[in-house]
Amino acid sequence: MTSPTTNISTDQLSQFRRALPFALSFALIPLVWISATVGGWTVILMPLVTWYLFSIIDAIAGLNLDNADPDASDHDLFWYRMITTAWMPVQFLTLFGLLWYVPQAAHLSGWEKAAVFFGVGVMTGTIGINYAHELMHQRNRRERFWADALLAMVLYSHFRSEHLLVHHRYVATPRDPVTARYNEGFHRFYPRVLRQSLVSSFQAEKAMLARKGKPWTDLSNPFFKYWALQAGCLILAVVLGDWVGLGLFLLQAGVAIWQLELVNYIEHYGLTRKHLGDGKYEHVQPRHSWNAAHMASNWLLINLQRHSDHHYKPDRRFPVLQTYGDAEAPQLPYGYPVMTMAAMMPWVWRRVMNPRVREWRRTYYPEITDWAEYNAGKTPYPR
């Protein structure tokens, strides 16, 4: 991998054609409608395209090592902001439109209806939660509410609190549930993170209110908004699709959450910040997240794979996230579509990733000779 270069000026970045590839996600909307209206083999279109087609395009297109000027303004990024802003209402209309249409579709068998909503879950997880992740990091109140709405559609609203208050602060330490430990298979990581993330996010909001002298029951606790939005989505699912609609809604939510946590699993697998003693850890650096510069999957995932820079500079919008070379950040061998499929096969995952984690340790922390406590997540909790 050659060294990345910052060679996209703000004038170039502001052009519509530069933003257009990142709108590829909107092509998924007609695919789910085709699946629902045609049925048959078309019900597998969504996973077929997002997992396999983009993996093939990645292999052909290769890496994108161009970096945009990180000082670009929101004005320069207008078209990119329109993409993330437009997705929420489009997803809302698609999801609930399908919840009205599919339960009463006589041409679809029971398994076809379930398969359609499995595909919907791939979309709401791969795209919807990813867009929510981008929006929740912004200061604009509308963007943050859009993020809450997207997360409510998959019943995972607490992800905002967990991500902003826990994950970014404690990433690559034992206090972060989302940092997958070395040799921890996804089948162990998944139930652990589901349980711990819900608890840690609630405790983080409770502690923040306590510092203001307020109880957790204060209405400023965002969990009340989370619960209200989620309840609204559940009620709407029943109104539109009866109990079948509710079941299909829950199915897509489960698939979406699974998709999110697969990505969380691969983003920091085996990476740890050095414990400096007395509960102190080194600052987060690009080397504490896996980087991937694969072109096509970064278009689909709005540069989520430039995760090393996201944790280093979390306030950067997705178009100006930087990619790094081997000397600055560890590199995934493939884009997220391939890596998430590998994560579902622990024996494949360990064969691919464990040697890379060991090489990462030799490169950045040659002074650490005993990794047992890091592997077990038993280094002291950060203060």
JSON list of N, CA, C and O in Angstrom, two decimals, residues 8 145 151 154 165 277:
[
{"chain": "A", "resi": 8, "resn": "ILE", "atom": "N", "xyz": [-7.28, 16.44, -2.76]},
{"chain": "A", "resi": 8, "resn": "ILE", "atom": "CA", "xyz": [-8.60, 16.91, -3.18]},
{"chain": "A", "resi": 8, "resn": "ILE", "atom": "C", "xyz": [-8.86, 18.24, -2.50]},
{"chain": "A", "resi": 8, "resn": "ILE", "atom": "O", "xyz": [-9.03, 18.31, -1.28]},
{"chain": "A", "resi": 145, "resn": "PHE", "atom": "N", "xyz": [-31.59, 14.56, 15.56]},
{"chain": "A", "resi": 145, "resn": "PHE", "atom": "CA", "xyz": [-32.91, 13.94, 15.66]},
{"chain": "A", "resi": 145, "resn": "PHE", "atom": "C", "xyz": [-33.12, 12.92, 14.55]},
{"chain": "A", "resi": 145, "resn": "PHE", "atom": "O", "xyz": [-33.73, 11.87, 14.77]},
{"chain": "A", "resi": 151, "resn": "LEU", "atom": "N", "xyz": [-32.39, 5.20, 14.34]},
{"chain": "A", "resi": 151, "resn": "LEU", "atom": "CA", "xyz": [-32.11, 4.16, 15.34]},
{"chain": "A", "resi": 151, "resn": "LEU", "atom": "C", "xyz": [-33.40, 3.59, 15.93]},
{"chain": "A", "resi": 151, "resn": "LEU", "atom": "O", "xyz": [-33.46, 2.40, 16.24]},
{"chain": "A", "resi": 154, "resn": "VAL", "atom": "N", "xyz": [-34.94, 0.63, 14.19]},
{"chain": "A", "resi": 154, "resn": "VAL", "atom": "CA", "xyz": [-34.35, -0.70, 14.40]},
{"chain": "A", "resi": 154, "resn": "VAL", "atom": "C", "xyz": [-34.27, -1.05, 15.89]},
{"chain": "A", "resi": 154, "resn": "VAL", "atom": "O", "xyz": [-33.56, -1.97, 16.29]},
{"chain": "A", "resi": 165, "resn": "LEU", "atom": "N", "xyz": [-20.85, 8.46, 24.45]},
{"chain": "A", "resi": 165, "resn": "LEU", "atom": "CA", "xyz": [-20.41, 8.62, 25.84]},
{"chain": "A", "resi": 165, "resn": "LEU", "atom": "C", "xyz": [-19.49, 7.51, 26.33]},
{"chain": "A", "resi": 165, "resn": "LEU", "atom": "O", "xyz": [-18.74, 7.71, 27.29]},
{"chain": "A", "resi": 277, "resn": "GLY", "atom": "N", "xyz": [-0.42, 2.83, 33.64]},
{"chain": "A", "resi": 277, "resn": "GLY", "atom": "CA", "xyz": [-0.36, 2.70, 35.09]},
{"chain": "A", "resi": 277, "resn": "GLY", "atom": "C", "xyz": [-1.39, 3.56, 35.77]},
{"chain": "A", "resi": 277, "resn": "GLY", "atom": "O", "xyz": [-1.80, 4.62, 35.26]}
]
